[in-house]
Amino acid sequence: MNPQAEELNQIIRQKSTPVFEMLSERGKNIFFPKKGILGQTAEAKGTRINATIGAAIEDDGSPMRLETIASKINLDPSLVFPYAPSFGRPDLRSKWKSMIYGKNPSLGKTEISSPVVTNALTHGISMAGYLFADAGDEVIVPSLFWGNYNLTLANGYGANLVTFNLFKDGGFDVDAFEAKLNEGPIGKKILILNFPNNPSGYTPTQKEVDAIISIIGKAAVKGNKLVCITDDAYFGLVYEKGIAQESIFAPLASLHENVLAVKLDGATKEDYVWGFRVGFITYATKGGDAELYGALESKTAGAIRGNISNAANISQSLMYVAYNSDEYALQKQAKFQVMQQRYVAVKEALKDEKYKKYFTALPFNSGYFMCVQLAEGLDSEKVRQTLINKYSIGTISLNGILRLAFSAVASTNVKEMFEGIYKACEECS
Amino acid sequence: MNPQAEELNQIIRQKSTPVFEMLSERGKNIFFPKKGILGQTAEAKGTRINATIGAAIEDDGSPMRLETIASKINLDPSLVFPYAPSFGRPDLRSKWKSMIYGKNPSLGKTEISSPVVTNALTHGISMAGYLFADAGDEVIVPSLFWGNYNLTLANGYGANLVTFNLFKDGGFDVDAFEAKLNEGPIGKKILILNFPNNPSGYTPTQKEVDAIISIIGKAAVKGNKLVCITDDAYFGLVYEKGIAQESIFAPLASLHENVLAVKLDGATKEDYVWGFRVGFITYATKGGDAELYGALESKTAGAIRGNISNAANISQSLMYVAYNSDEYALQKQAKFQVMQQRYVAVKEALKDEKYKKYFTALPFNSGYFMCVQLAEGLDSEKVRQTLINKYSIGTISLNGILRLAFSAVASTNVKEMFEGIYKACEECS
C-alpha cells in the first residue's frame, strides 16, 4: 500500500474505526498524491518563473487560449481555461457547503465535510461505489430506483443491488425498509436514499423520515456499520406541505458513530444545468471532525483524479458566479413556480374518476416525475408505443408503470397527456 | 450477463475473436442500455407532448434555464443546457473523426470507429482500463510515464504497470521495448504509447516509429493479442523535422488483426482548454468495420454512462463551434508558434557548455515539457526546493530529474530559468 494511503487510513482509523471498516479495498488503497507533481506544483505557486504547470501560459501570465473560444464566454479566462483541482474549485466548495447548511437548517452546528466536486450525480454514485463497495457487497435500494445504479454499482464494482418495497398504503413502506435493513448478519451495510425518488417523484413525509431515521439508528446501535448514501439529485423540488423539506442527510449527519452519511447532490437538476456536470459529495458522521473529513476528502479526490482528473472548471465557475449573483434566488424561485404549476396541473387532471379504470398514480409530491400504475392486464410497453404512434405522446414504460416527466410538459398540455394515456389504454385493453 | 451485453459480445466475437479476447471481464459485461429509458426517450423524439425527458423544458420547448447563467454564454441554450449523449455530441464526434483523418493522412481509407467523447484524457485512460484491464493484468509503459497512470490503472483496476527503458543513445530504446513486449508467454498484452511523452517531451523519429510498429507487428504474428493504447494528449506539438508528425495510431490502425489500436486524445492540450474536459476514445483494428466498431462504441458509452453519465455539453458545443470557425486554424497556428519559440529558447539556452557539469537534457522535441537529468550525487528534491526558495523558480522533481514545463515559461525567461537551475545545483553539490 502506498504510504500516503496508509497515512490517510491511520487518520480515519484513529478518528473512526466504523468509517474505516466501511471503506472498500479500493477505498483503503486510494489517496490523493499530494507529495508528487501536484504537491510540488502547489509549493511553486507564486514563483516568478513557474515551470511546474502542466498547461500553457501566455507571456502575460494569463492562460493560453484561442480567442474564437474565449469570445463565447463572458467570464475572466482564469476562471474558465485552467484545470480545476481534483477536489473542485475551493470557492465553489465553500459556497456549496454554506448552501447545504442554508437548505438544511436542522444541521445546526453539526460539522460536515467540505463538498468534493464530482462530474455531477452519476459520478458521485460511482465515486461512492469506488470508496465503499467491494465486489459482492449488497446495496439496498427501494423497489423503484434509477436504473443507472445497475451500471454504476453492479457493472462498475460488482455490487449487488437488493430492493425493499417502496410504497404501502399510499406512503413509504417503513416496515419493508426495516426488514430489509435488518436482514442477514450484523455488519457493513450500504443503502441509497433517493428523495425525491426517481422514477416515482416521492419524498417521504416528515413522519416517515423520522421513522426511517429511527430504524437506521437502531440498526447502528446493534453494531451495523451503515454507509447511508443520499442521492439528492432533485433536492428542493417539493410541492406539498408536510413533506420533508430538508435532505435526510441532515438527521443522518449526527445520528450515530456507526452511520456515515454520504450526500450526493449538485447543480444539474436543482439549477437546470444538465449539460454542465457539476455535483458534490459531502460526508458527515456523529463526532466527525475536520481531520477525519479531510482524509475522506483526500481519498475522494484521489479516486476522482484517477478517474477523470477533475470536473470542468468552466462549469464550476459559471455556477459559482451564479450562486453569488443577486438574481439567482429570484430566478430559481420563478422556475420552481413553473414546475409547481405543472405538478398542480397533474394533480388536477388526475381527479378525473374515469382514469381509475386503466391507471392510478403512484404516490408523488416532488421532483421531475410521477408514475402511473396501469391496471392489471395492460401492457405498458404496448401503451407506450400506441401513445407515440397514435397520439404523439412520449412516456417511459417500466414494467406495467408509465413514468411521466411533468418537468418537460407545459401545464396546458397536461390534461391532454392524460386523455391520450386513457385512450391508448382503452385501445390496448 | 445482461442480454444486451451478450448481444454486443456476439457481434465482437463474430467480427474479431482477438478483440473479444482483449476485453476485461468488466468489458465483457458492459453494454449501453439502449432498450431502457434512453432507448424509449430516443423513440419519443419529436412527439408533440414528450414526457420522457429527464430534464425541465420551458413551455416554448427550449431548455429551462436561469438567465443569470445563460447570459454568460454566447451560444444557443440548446447547445449548452441539455444533457449530451453518453456517446458524446454526434456533431462533435463526426467532426473529430474527420479531424483525425486530416491530422493523420497516412490513415488513408482505413476504417476507424466514431470517437466516443470522454471527460478528457484521464477519463479515456480510465475507460480503456475498464474495458480491457483485469486485476493482475500487466500494462507496459516506458520508464518515464505520467504518474497518474498509477491511480487510474493500478488503483482503479488492479493492473500492474511494468516499464521498459525509454532512452538509449539519445533516442527511443527500441531494444528495451522489444524485450519487454516479448517477455512472458504469448497472450493478451496491454501497452500505452504516449507521444509526445509526459514527462520527457519526446516523440520518436519516423525511423523509430517504423521500428516500434515492426516489433508490435511481429508480436501480433506470434499470436499475442495487443491492446495498443495511444495517449495522444500532446498531439500536434512537434517542433523538429524528421520526428513523427502523425499519431502512431495511424500505422497501428491497420497493422494486424491481433492489434487493437485505442486512440485517446482530446481538446485539452491541443486546443488549450484544460478546464473544459473534452477527450475522445477511438478504435481501429485491421479489417474492423462499422458493426465491430459500433459494438465497441456501445460498450464504451455504457462504461461512461455508468461512471459519469456524460461529459459536459457546454464544453463539447464550445469545441464544435470553434472547430467550425474560420479563425480556428490561424489562431491555433499562432499559439503553436509561441510554444515553438519557447522550445527554441530552451534549445538555445542549453548550448551553454557549463551546464553539463550539473545537468544534461533528456531527449525532447515536442509537447509541453522537457527534463534535465541532474549529475550523479545531486539531490533533485533539494535542488527543487532551493529553486523555489532562493530563485523563485518552480520545477518538478522526479528521482534525480527536473521536469520543466516550457509551455508555461515566456521565452524571455528561459535563459534565466536555466541559470537559476545551474546556480541551485552549484549550491546543492
Coordinates of C-alpha atoms in Angstrom, one line a residue, chain A residues 26 29-33 36-41 43-44 46-59 63-69 71-75 80-84 119-120 122-124 126-127 130 146-148 151-153 155-157 198 234 268-277 301-315 318-319 321-322 325-328 331-332 335-336 338-339 341-342 368-369 381 384-385 387-388 391-398 403-414 416-417, chain B residues 26 29-33 36-41 43-44 46-59 63-69 71-75 80-84 119-120 122-124 126-127 130 146-148 151-153 155-157 198 234 268-277 301-315 318-319 321-322 325-328 331-332 335-336 338-339 341-342 368-369 381 384-385 387-388 391-398 403-414 416-417:
Chain A
R26 CA -10.2 0.2 -3.3
N29 CA -5.8 1.9 -1.1
I30 CA -6.6 5.2 -2.7
F31 CA -5.0 8.5 -1.7
F32 CA -4.6 12.0 -3.2
P33 CA -1.0 12.2 -4.3
G36 CA 4.1 14.2 -6.2
I37 CA 3.6 16.6 -9.1
L38 CA 0.5 18.1 -7.6
G39 CA 2.1 18.9 -4.3
Q40 CA 5.2 20.3 -5.9
T41 CA 3.1 22.4 -8.2
E43 CA 4.5 24.6 -3.5
A44 CA 5.7 26.5 -6.5
G46 CA 3.6 32.4 -6.9
T47 CA 7.2 31.7 -8.1
R48 CA 8.4 34.3 -10.6
I49 CA 9.2 31.6 -13.2
N50 CA 6.9 28.7 -12.7
A51 CA 7.8 25.7 -14.9
T52 CA 5.7 23.2 -12.9
I53 CA 2.3 23.9 -14.6
G54 CA 1.0 21.2 -17.0
A55 CA -0.7 23.9 -19.0
A56 CA 0.4 26.7 -21.4
I57 CA 0.6 30.2 -20.1
E58 CA 0.7 33.4 -22.1
D59 CA 3.7 35.7 -21.6
P63 CA -3.9 31.1 -19.6
M64 CA -3.1 30.5 -23.2
R65 CA -6.4 30.3 -25.2
L66 CA -7.9 30.7 -28.6
E67 CA -9.9 33.9 -28.9
T68 CA -12.6 32.1 -31.0
I69 CA -13.4 30.1 -27.9
S71 CA -15.1 35.2 -27.0
K72 CA -18.1 32.9 -26.3
I73 CA -17.8 33.1 -22.6
N74 CA -18.4 36.2 -20.5
L75 CA -16.1 35.3 -17.7
V80 CA -12.5 29.0 -17.5
F81 CA -9.4 27.7 -19.1
P82 CA -7.1 26.3 -16.4
Y83 CA -7.6 23.0 -14.7
A84 CA -9.8 23.0 -11.6
N119 CA -18.8 15.3 -12.6
A120 CA -22.4 15.5 -11.4
T122 CA -23.8 9.8 -11.5
H123 CA -20.2 10.4 -10.8
G124 CA -21.0 10.9 -7.2
S126 CA -19.6 6.0 -9.0
M127 CA -17.1 7.5 -6.6
Y130 CA -15.3 3.1 -5.6
W146 CA -32.9 4.8 -11.1
G147 CA -31.8 2.0 -13.4
N148 CA -28.4 3.5 -13.9
L151 CA -24.4 0.1 -14.5
T152 CA -22.7 2.3 -11.8
L153 CA -22.6 -0.1 -8.9
N155 CA -21.2 -3.3 -13.5
G156 CA -18.7 -0.9 -12.1
Y157 CA -17.9 -2.5 -8.8
N198 CA -36.6 8.7 -9.4
Y234 CA -33.9 16.5 -7.2
T268 CA -27.7 19.6 -12.5
K269 CA -31.5 19.3 -11.6
E270 CA -31.7 21.9 -8.9
D271 CA -30.3 24.7 -11.1
Y272 CA -31.3 23.4 -14.5
V273 CA -27.8 22.8 -15.9
W274 CA -27.9 19.2 -17.1
G275 CA -25.1 19.8 -19.6
F276 CA -22.7 21.3 -17.1
R277 CA -21.8 18.3 -14.9
A301 CA -10.2 13.5 -4.7
G302 CA -7.7 10.7 -5.3
A303 CA -10.4 8.5 -6.7
I304 CA -11.6 11.4 -8.9
R305 CA -8.0 12.2 -10.0
G306 CA -7.5 8.5 -11.1
N307 CA -10.8 8.6 -13.0
I308 CA -11.3 12.0 -14.6
S309 CA -8.5 14.2 -13.1
N310 CA -11.1 16.9 -12.4
A311 CA -14.5 18.2 -13.3
A312 CA -15.0 21.1 -15.8
N313 CA -13.7 24.4 -14.5
I314 CA -15.9 26.4 -16.8
S315 CA -19.0 24.8 -15.4
L318 CA -20.4 29.5 -14.0
M319 CA -22.2 28.0 -11.1
V321 CA -20.8 33.2 -10.3
A322 CA -24.5 32.4 -10.4
S325 CA -25.4 36.8 -8.2
D326 CA -28.2 38.9 -7.0
E327 CA -30.7 37.5 -9.5
Y328 CA -30.1 33.8 -8.7
Q331 CA -34.8 33.4 -11.0
K332 CA -34.7 30.0 -9.3
K335 CA -38.6 28.3 -12.3
F336 CA -39.8 26.4 -9.2
V338 CA -43.3 26.8 -13.3
M339 CA -42.5 23.3 -12.0
Q341 CA -47.7 24.7 -11.7
R342 CA -47.2 21.6 -13.8
Y368 CA -39.4 16.0 -12.1
F369 CA -41.5 12.8 -12.4
E381 CA -44.9 -1.2 -23.5
R384 CA -46.2 3.5 -24.7
Q385 CA -45.9 2.6 -28.4
L387 CA -49.0 6.8 -27.3
I388 CA -46.1 7.6 -29.6
Y391 CA -51.1 10.4 -30.0
S392 CA -47.6 11.8 -30.4
I393 CA -47.1 11.5 -26.6
G394 CA -43.8 10.3 -25.3
T395 CA -43.7 8.3 -22.0
I396 CA -41.3 5.8 -20.3
S397 CA -42.6 2.3 -19.7
L398 CA -41.2 0.4 -16.7
R403 CA -43.1 7.3 -15.9
L404 CA -44.2 10.8 -16.8
A405 CA -41.7 13.7 -16.7
F406 CA -44.1 16.6 -15.9
S407 CA -40.9 18.7 -15.8
A408 CA -40.9 18.6 -19.5
V409 CA -44.7 19.2 -20.2
A410 CA -46.3 22.6 -20.3
S411 CA -49.1 22.7 -17.8
T412 CA -51.5 23.5 -20.6
N413 CA -50.7 20.1 -22.1
V414 CA -51.1 18.0 -19.0
E416 CA -54.3 16.3 -23.0
M417 CA -51.5 13.9 -22.0
Chain B
R26 CA -15.9 -5.8 -16.8
N29 CA -20.3 -7.4 -19.1
I30 CA -20.9 -3.8 -20.0
F31 CA -23.4 -2.5 -22.6
F32 CA -25.2 0.7 -23.5
P33 CA -28.8 0.3 -22.2
G36 CA -34.4 1.1 -21.3
I37 CA -35.2 4.7 -20.6
L38 CA -32.6 6.0 -23.1
G39 CA -34.0 4.0 -26.0
Q40 CA -37.5 4.9 -25.2
T41 CA -36.5 8.6 -24.9
E43 CA -38.1 6.7 -29.8
A44 CA -40.2 9.6 -28.4
G46 CA -40.3 14.7 -31.9
T47 CA -43.6 13.8 -30.1
R48 CA -45.9 16.7 -29.5
I49 CA -46.1 16.1 -25.8
N50 CA -42.8 14.5 -24.7
A51 CA -42.8 13.4 -21.1
T52 CA -39.8 11.1 -21.4
I53 CA -37.1 13.7 -20.9
G54 CA -35.3 13.7 -17.6
A55 CA -34.9 17.5 -17.7
A56 CA -37.1 20.5 -17.5
I57 CA -38.3 22.2 -20.6
E58 CA -39.9 25.7 -20.9
D59 CA -43.3 26.0 -22.4
P63 CA -34.4 24.1 -22.1
M64 CA -35.3 25.6 -18.7
R65 CA -32.5 27.8 -17.5
L66 CA -31.6 30.7 -15.3
E67 CA -30.9 33.8 -17.2
T68 CA -28.1 34.7 -14.8
I69 CA -26.2 31.7 -16.1
S71 CA -26.3 35.4 -20.1
K72 CA -22.6 34.4 -19.6
I73 CA -22.5 32.1 -22.6
N74 CA -22.8 33.3 -26.2
L75 CA -24.3 30.1 -27.6
V80 CA -25.4 24.3 -23.6
F81 CA -28.1 23.3 -21.0
P82 CA -29.4 19.8 -22.1
Y83 CA -27.5 16.6 -21.5
A84 CA -25.1 15.5 -24.1
N119 CA -14.3 13.7 -19.8
A120 CA -10.8 14.4 -21.3
T122 CA -7.5 10.8 -17.9
H123 CA -11.1 9.6 -18.4
G124 CA -10.0 7.9 -21.6
S126 CA -9.8 5.1 -17.1
M127 CA -12.4 3.8 -19.6
Y130 CA -12.4 -0.5 -17.5
W146 CA 2.7 10.1 -16.4
G147 CA 2.4 9.2 -12.7
N148 CA -1.4 9.3 -12.8
L151 CA -4.1 5.9 -9.8
T152 CA -6.0 5.2 -13.0
L153 CA -5.0 1.7 -13.8
N155 CA -5.7 1.7 -8.1
G156 CA -8.7 1.8 -10.3
Y157 CA -8.5 -1.7 -11.9
N198 CA 4.9 13.2 -20.5
Y234 CA 0.0 16.5 -26.7
T268 CA -7.4 19.7 -23.5
K269 CA -3.7 20.3 -24.6
E270 CA -4.1 20.6 -28.3
D271 CA -6.6 23.4 -28.1
Y272 CA -5.6 25.0 -24.8
V273 CA -8.8 24.2 -22.9
W274 CA -7.7 22.3 -19.8
G275 CA -10.7 23.3 -17.8
F276 CA -13.3 22.1 -20.4
R277 CA -12.8 18.3 -20.1
A301 CA -20.7 4.6 -23.9
G302 CA -22.1 2.1 -21.4
A303 CA -19.0 2.3 -19.3
I304 CA -19.2 6.1 -19.4
R305 CA -22.9 6.1 -18.6
G306 CA -22.2 4.0 -15.5
N307 CA -19.4 6.3 -14.4
I308 CA -20.3 9.9 -15.3
S309 CA -23.5 9.6 -17.4
N310 CA -22.0 12.0 -20.0
A311 CA -19.4 14.7 -20.5
A312 CA -20.2 18.4 -20.3
N313 CA -22.4 19.6 -23.2
I314 CA -21.3 23.2 -22.9
S315 CA -17.7 22.2 -23.4
L318 CA -17.9 25.3 -27.5
M319 CA -15.3 23.0 -29.1
V321 CA -18.3 25.7 -32.7
A322 CA -14.6 26.5 -32.5
S325 CA -15.0 28.7 -37.1
D326 CA -12.9 30.4 -39.7
E327 CA -10.4 31.7 -37.2
Y328 CA -9.7 28.4 -35.5
Q331 CA -5.3 31.1 -34.0
K332 CA -4.1 27.6 -33.2
K335 CA -0.2 29.5 -30.4
F336 CA 1.9 26.8 -31.8
V338 CA 4.6 30.7 -29.3
M339 CA 5.2 27.2 -28.0
Q341 CA 9.6 29.8 -29.8
R342 CA 9.9 28.7 -26.2
Y368 CA 4.8 20.9 -23.1
F369 CA 7.8 19.6 -21.2
E381 CA 14.4 17.4 -4.4
R384 CA 13.9 22.0 -6.5
Q385 CA 13.4 23.5 -3.0
L387 CA 15.0 26.9 -6.7
I388 CA 11.7 27.9 -5.1
Y391 CA 15.4 31.9 -7.1
S392 CA 11.6 31.8 -7.2
I393 CA 11.7 29.2 -9.9
G394 CA 9.2 26.3 -9.9
T395 CA 10.2 22.9 -11.2
I396 CA 9.0 19.3 -10.7
S397 CA 11.5 16.8 -9.2
L398 CA 11.2 13.2 -10.3
R403 CA 10.7 18.3 -15.3
L404 CA 10.4 21.8 -16.9
A405 CA 7.1 22.9 -18.4
F406 CA 8.4 25.3 -21.1
S407 CA 4.8 25.6 -22.1
A408 CA 4.4 27.9 -19.0
V409 CA 7.6 29.9 -19.3
A410 CA 7.9 33.0 -21.5
S411 CA 10.8 32.5 -23.9
T412 CA 12.4 35.7 -22.5
N413 CA 12.6 33.9 -19.1
V414 CA 14.1 30.6 -20.3
E416 CA 17.2 32.9 -16.6
M417 CA 15.5 29.6 -15.6

